[in-house]
Every structure is written in structure tokens, then in C-alpha cells.
């Protein structure tokens, strides 16, 4: 087996990198807790399911500040992949305001439900692009070998092979089109311009409406990258382990021959 500590960048070692990057969901969940409380100031904290969700995520993130160091996580894919799942927390910037609209808006319930389902559908559509992509790659043995290199006693996930396959061969777009950021940015600005009317209709502070609209492309980006991480570090390694009986480790520097 390769000496992954020697060949991989030291800063990326899961025992330290996963701990440091746990600050991302911790900070985001703390910020979103303020949004959740601001949407329903009359509701006690312990009775606000959105606030409880934020607290749970913050608590888990706090534990992950220390757990990887204590357990000395190595380069196994399931450890390295935790940091990629943190990307999903970025979607809280739009997701929490949308939950506030669903739970605490004064708008008609059918409208709240329709808007929320449209938001969820958009994120699900974007995420399933990555699911379908890696399912397609997995059944093609040549493409799979470009990402997962089998060795005598283990399998290596090759980050450079993955990047080259998606970018050069498949031309797969991992990020939402720039035009979406522009359009939703303009729409978010309109929520400020028409803030009084929208606040009166939805019964929520304008910041919630601004983020619910403006953060949609960012949420798509975050969910897409998190789903990609779930596929390459969990789903596909689990299938490889069942089929070949070998663990998957991460090699960040190896190039295909």
C-alpha cells in the first residue's frame, strides 16, 4: 500500500482537514439559527423545529472539530468524504429561509407548499445529475478505472483522474450557469425594492425573502458538490467493497499512466 501521508498534501489529511473545515457548518448553522428565531419570535426556541435543526447541525459540527483528531482519521474515502459533505451546509442560507416560509409565513398554505416544493425539486434535479453521472461512470469499466485504481490490497480514488474525466472527456458542468446567479440576484434585489408589500404578504422579514430567492443558485452549487462527494466517497466505494472486498483510499496526486 502507498504511503499516503508522504505523497498527499499534509494539510488535506482527514484527521486535521475535516476538523478545521467543520467550522463551516458550525458558523453557518449559528447564523441560520438567528434567521429561524427571527421568523417566529413569539415561538419558544424549544418549539421551533427549524431552530432545533440548526442547533443539531451546530452540535454535530462542534463534535467534528475534535473527533477526527481524537480518532486519528486516515486516508480512507469515508473519512475524507466528510469534508465534502460540509458543502451541504452552505445550502442552509437558502434552505432555512424557505423552511421559514413554509412553517411561519402568513401567505396561503397552498402557495407556501407550491413554492417550497418547487425549490426542493430544483435542488433535487441538480443533485440527481451527479447521481446519474457517477452511476454511468461506474458501469463503464474504463471510465471507472480512471477514478478508482485497484491495487493488490486496496483501491485508490484518484482525484486527478476524476477531475480530468469530468472536465475533459465528459464536459460535465458542476456549477450552475452564470446566468442563474445573475437572474436570481436581480430577483433578490426586487424583494428589497418591493419589500413592504412582500413583507405584508408573507409576514416575514425581508432578509428571509432576499435569501430565499438570491441563494438558490448557491444552494444548487452546494447540494451538487455534496451529492458528488456522497457518490465518490461513500456510494461507489461501498459497491466496490462489496464486489472486491477492498477498502477505498484517497490519492490526491497520482496521475493516470
Short mmCIF file of C-alpha atoms in Angstrom, two decimals:
data_model
loop_
_atom_site.label_atom_id
_atom_site.label_comp_id
_atom_site.label_asym_id
_atom_site.label_seq_id
_atom_site.Cartn_x
_atom_site.Cartn_y
_atom_site.Cartn_z
CA UNK A 1 0.00 0.00 0.00
CA UNK A 2 1.18 3.52 -0.79
CA UNK A 3 2.43 5.81 1.95
CA UNK A 4 -0.42 8.28 1.54
CA UNK A 5 0.83 10.51 4.34
CA UNK A 6 4.01 11.04 2.36
CA UNK A 7 2.54 11.64 -1.09
CA UNK A 8 -0.66 13.53 -0.28
CA UNK A 9 -0.60 17.18 0.87
CA UNK A 10 -0.24 17.29 4.65
CA UNK A 11 -2.96 19.94 5.07
CA UNK A 12 -5.55 17.63 3.46
CA UNK A 13 -5.13 14.75 5.91
CA UNK A 14 -8.63 13.95 7.23
CA UNK A 15 -7.58 13.96 10.89
CA UNK A 16 -6.80 17.67 10.60
CA UNK A 17 -8.61 18.93 7.49
CA UNK A 18 -12.02 17.56 8.48
CA UNK A 19 -11.61 19.11 11.93
CA UNK A 20 -10.72 22.55 10.59
CA UNK A 21 -13.44 22.63 7.93
CA UNK A 22 -16.08 21.63 10.49
CA UNK A 23 -16.05 25.33 11.34
CA UNK A 24 -18.00 25.95 8.11
CA UNK A 25 -21.27 24.19 9.08
CA UNK A 26 -20.82 25.39 12.67
CA UNK A 27 -20.73 29.05 11.65
CA UNK A 28 -23.46 28.70 9.03
CA UNK A 29 -25.82 26.87 11.37
CA UNK A 30 -25.27 29.54 14.05
CA UNK A 31 -26.12 32.28 11.55
CA UNK A 32 -29.19 30.39 10.35
CA UNK A 33 -30.35 29.94 13.94
CA UNK A 34 -30.81 33.70 14.04
CA UNK A 35 -32.89 33.51 10.86
CA UNK A 36 -35.03 30.73 12.30
CA UNK A 37 -35.69 32.66 15.51
CA UNK A 38 -36.31 35.90 13.63
CA UNK A 39 -39.06 34.29 11.56
CA UNK A 40 -41.05 33.28 14.65
CA UNK A 41 -40.05 35.46 17.57
CA UNK A 42 -43.15 34.52 19.56
CA UNK A 43 -42.39 30.79 19.30
CA UNK A 44 -40.19 29.40 22.11
CA UNK A 45 -36.85 28.08 20.93
CA UNK A 46 -37.63 24.51 22.01
CA UNK A 47 -40.87 24.57 20.00
CA UNK A 48 -39.32 25.85 16.79
CA UNK A 49 -38.32 22.82 14.66
CA UNK A 50 -36.18 24.97 12.36
CA UNK A 51 -34.19 26.31 15.30
CA UNK A 52 -33.80 22.79 16.68
CA UNK A 53 -32.46 21.66 13.29
CA UNK A 54 -29.87 24.45 13.32
CA UNK A 55 -28.83 23.56 16.87
CA UNK A 56 -28.44 19.88 15.98
CA UNK A 57 -26.25 20.71 12.99
CA UNK A 58 -24.18 23.10 15.10
CA UNK A 59 -23.78 20.46 17.80
CA UNK A 60 -22.66 17.80 15.33
CA UNK A 61 -20.25 20.26 13.73
CA UNK A 62 -18.79 21.10 17.14
CA UNK A 63 -18.13 17.40 17.80
CA UNK A 64 -16.42 17.10 14.42
CA UNK A 65 -14.00 19.86 15.38
CA UNK A 66 -12.33 17.31 17.67
CA UNK A 67 -13.44 13.78 16.71
CA UNK A 68 -11.19 13.29 13.62
CA UNK A 69 -8.11 14.31 15.60
CA UNK A 70 -9.00 12.12 18.58
CA UNK A 71 -9.65 9.07 16.38
CA UNK A 72 -6.74 9.91 14.04
CA UNK A 73 -8.71 9.51 10.83
CA UNK A 74 -6.61 8.25 7.92
CA UNK A 75 -7.00 8.50 4.14
CA UNK A 76 -9.94 6.14 3.82
CA UNK A 77 -12.60 7.57 1.50
CA UNK A 78 -15.31 7.56 4.16
CA UNK A 79 -13.21 9.87 6.34
CA UNK A 80 -12.00 12.16 3.59
CA UNK A 81 -15.55 12.49 2.27
CA UNK A 82 -16.87 14.12 5.44
CA UNK A 83 -15.34 17.45 4.45
CA UNK A 84 -17.15 17.36 1.10
CA UNK A 85 -20.47 16.78 2.85
CA UNK A 86 -19.94 20.04 4.73
CA UNK A 87 -20.78 21.76 1.46
CA UNK A 88 -24.41 20.85 2.01
CA UNK A 89 -24.47 23.26 4.97
CA UNK A 90 -23.99 26.17 2.55
CA UNK A 91 -27.47 25.40 1.24
CA UNK A 92 -28.83 26.43 4.64
CA UNK A 93 -28.55 30.06 3.54
CA UNK A 94 -31.50 29.46 1.24
CA UNK A 95 -32.96 26.34 2.82
CA UNK A 96 -33.64 27.84 6.25
CA UNK A 97 -35.48 30.88 4.83
CA UNK A 98 -37.55 28.52 2.67
CA UNK A 99 -38.42 26.44 5.73
CA UNK A 100 -39.40 29.65 7.49
CA UNK A 101 -41.70 30.50 4.58
CA UNK A 102 -43.23 27.03 4.73
CA UNK A 103 -43.75 26.99 8.52
CA UNK A 104 -44.27 30.62 9.53
CA UNK A 105 -45.35 32.67 6.51
CA UNK A 106 -48.81 34.25 6.52
CA UNK A 107 -49.19 33.50 2.79
CA UNK A 108 -51.83 30.91 1.79
CA UNK A 109 -50.70 27.39 2.62
CA UNK A 110 -51.10 26.12 -0.96
CA UNK A 111 -48.79 28.87 -2.20
CA UNK A 112 -46.24 28.17 0.52
CA UNK A 113 -46.32 24.48 -0.29
CA UNK A 114 -46.05 25.05 -4.03
CA UNK A 115 -43.10 27.43 -3.69
CA UNK A 116 -41.30 25.14 -1.26
CA UNK A 117 -41.81 22.06 -3.45
CA UNK A 118 -40.53 24.00 -6.47
CA UNK A 119 -37.40 24.91 -4.51
CA UNK A 120 -36.86 21.29 -3.40
CA UNK A 121 -37.47 20.00 -6.92
CA UNK A 122 -34.84 22.34 -8.35
CA UNK A 123 -32.23 21.20 -5.83
CA UNK A 124 -33.17 17.53 -6.30
CA UNK A 125 -32.92 17.87 -10.08
CA UNK A 126 -29.47 19.40 -9.79
CA UNK A 127 -28.29 16.79 -7.30
CA UNK A 128 -29.53 13.83 -9.35
CA UNK A 129 -27.39 14.99 -12.25
CA UNK A 130 -24.41 13.87 -10.19
CA UNK A 131 -26.06 10.62 -9.13
CA UNK A 132 -26.81 9.68 -12.73
CA UNK A 133 -23.34 10.76 -13.85
CA UNK A 134 -21.46 8.52 -11.44
CA UNK A 135 -23.82 5.60 -11.99
CA UNK A 136 -22.99 5.90 -15.66
CA UNK A 137 -19.26 6.09 -14.93
CA UNK A 138 -19.39 3.08 -12.62
CA UNK A 139 -20.84 0.68 -15.19
CA UNK A 140 -18.22 1.72 -17.75
CA UNK A 141 -15.13 -0.19 -16.60
CA UNK A 142 -12.68 2.05 -18.47
CA UNK A 143 -14.04 5.27 -17.02
CA UNK A 144 -14.36 3.71 -13.57
CA UNK A 145 -10.72 2.66 -13.71
CA UNK A 146 -9.77 6.26 -14.37
CA UNK A 147 -11.23 7.20 -11.00
CA UNK A 148 -10.78 4.03 -8.93
CA UNK A 149 -7.45 2.27 -9.36
CA UNK A 150 -7.31 -1.25 -7.97
CA UNK A 151 -4.16 -2.31 -6.16
CA UNK A 152 -3.22 -5.60 -4.52
CA UNK A 153 -4.70 -4.87 -1.10
CA UNK A 154 -6.90 -1.80 -1.64
CA UNK A 155 -8.41 0.62 -4.16
CA UNK A 156 -7.34 4.22 -4.70
CA UNK A 157 -9.67 7.04 -5.56
CA UNK A 158 -7.70 9.26 -7.96
CA UNK A 159 -8.79 12.86 -7.66
CA UNK A 160 -6.89 13.97 -10.76
CA UNK A 161 -8.44 11.17 -12.78
CA UNK A 162 -11.90 12.22 -11.61
CA UNK A 163 -11.28 15.86 -12.44
CA UNK A 164 -9.91 15.04 -15.90
CA UNK A 165 -12.78 12.67 -16.68
CA UNK A 166 -15.49 15.16 -15.77
CA UNK A 167 -13.83 18.22 -17.25
CA UNK A 168 -12.06 16.99 -20.36
CA UNK A 169 -13.88 13.89 -21.53
CA UNK A 170 -17.45 14.25 -20.32
CA UNK A 171 -17.56 18.08 -20.27
CA UNK A 172 -19.81 17.86 -17.24
CA UNK A 173 -20.82 21.20 -15.71
CA UNK A 174 -20.50 21.01 -11.93
CA UNK A 175 -21.61 24.60 -11.33
CA UNK A 176 -24.94 26.23 -12.19
CA UNK A 177 -24.86 28.52 -15.24
CA UNK A 178 -23.68 32.06 -14.51
CA UNK A 179 -26.94 33.42 -15.89
CA UNK A 180 -28.80 31.84 -12.95
CA UNK A 181 -26.70 33.79 -10.45
CA UNK A 182 -27.49 36.98 -12.38
CA UNK A 183 -31.22 36.32 -12.70
CA UNK A 184 -31.76 35.24 -9.10
CA UNK A 185 -29.55 38.10 -7.94
CA UNK A 186 -31.81 40.56 -9.76
CA UNK A 187 -34.89 38.84 -8.33
CA UNK A 188 -33.40 39.10 -4.84
CA UNK A 189 -32.87 42.84 -5.33
CA UNK A 190 -36.53 43.15 -6.32
CA UNK A 191 -37.52 41.69 -2.94
CA UNK A 192 -35.86 44.73 -1.37
CA UNK A 193 -37.45 47.20 -3.78
CA UNK A 194 -40.90 45.75 -3.12
CA UNK A 195 -40.04 44.86 0.45
CA UNK A 196 -43.02 46.45 2.19
CA UNK A 197 -45.60 44.71 0.04
CA UNK A 198 -43.82 41.35 0.21
CA UNK A 199 -43.31 41.54 3.96
CA UNK A 200 -47.01 42.34 4.40
CA UNK A 201 -48.00 39.38 2.23
CA UNK A 202 -45.54 36.77 3.53
CA UNK A 203 -45.35 38.03 7.11
CA UNK A 204 -41.57 37.52 7.28
CA UNK A 205 -38.62 39.93 7.43
CA UNK A 206 -37.28 40.99 4.06
CA UNK A 207 -33.91 39.31 4.74
CA UNK A 208 -35.65 35.93 4.64
CA UNK A 209 -37.25 36.71 1.30
CA UNK A 210 -34.00 38.11 -0.08
CA UNK A 211 -32.03 34.98 0.85
CA UNK A 212 -34.78 32.57 -0.20
CA UNK A 213 -34.56 33.94 -3.73
CA UNK A 214 -30.96 35.09 -4.03
CA UNK A 215 -29.35 31.98 -2.55
CA UNK A 216 -30.99 29.48 -4.90
CA UNK A 217 -28.00 29.14 -7.31
CA UNK A 218 -25.65 28.90 -4.32
CA UNK A 219 -27.84 26.18 -2.83
CA UNK A 220 -27.75 24.30 -6.13
CA UNK A 221 -23.97 24.55 -6.19
CA UNK A 222 -23.64 23.33 -2.60
CA UNK A 223 -26.07 20.43 -2.98
CA UNK A 224 -24.47 19.33 -6.24
CA UNK A 225 -20.96 19.20 -4.76
CA UNK A 226 -22.23 17.46 -1.62
CA UNK A 227 -24.05 14.81 -3.69
CA UNK A 228 -20.89 14.35 -5.76
CA UNK A 229 -18.92 13.80 -2.55
CA UNK A 230 -21.53 11.31 -1.34
CA UNK A 231 -21.25 9.34 -4.57
CA UNK A 232 -17.45 9.21 -4.92
CA UNK A 233 -16.57 8.75 -1.25
CA UNK A 234 -19.47 6.63 0.01
CA UNK A 235 -21.81 5.05 -2.54
CA UNK A 236 -19.31 3.84 -5.12
CA UNK A 237 -16.67 2.77 -2.56
CA UNK A 238 -19.37 0.74 -0.80
CA UNK A 239 -20.18 -1.05 -4.06
CA UNK A 240 -16.51 -1.68 -4.74
CA UNK A 241 -16.05 -3.05 -1.24
CA UNK A 242 -18.97 -5.45 -1.70
CA UNK A 243 -17.73 -6.61 -5.09
CA UNK A 244 -13.98 -6.76 -4.46
CA UNK A 245 -13.70 -6.83 -0.68
CA UNK A 246 -11.25 -3.91 -0.62
CA UNK A 247 -11.26 -0.54 1.11
CA UNK A 248 -11.04 2.67 -0.92
CA UNK A 249 -8.33 5.20 -0.03
CA UNK A 250 -7.80 8.70 -1.41
CA UNK A 251 -4.83 9.57 -3.60
CA UNK A 252 -4.81 13.28 -4.39
CA UNK A 253 -1.67 13.44 -6.51
CA UNK A 254 -1.40 10.31 -8.68
CA UNK A 255 -1.76 10.78 -12.43
CA UNK A 256 -3.11 8.23 -14.85
CA UNK A 257 -0.46 6.40 -16.83
#
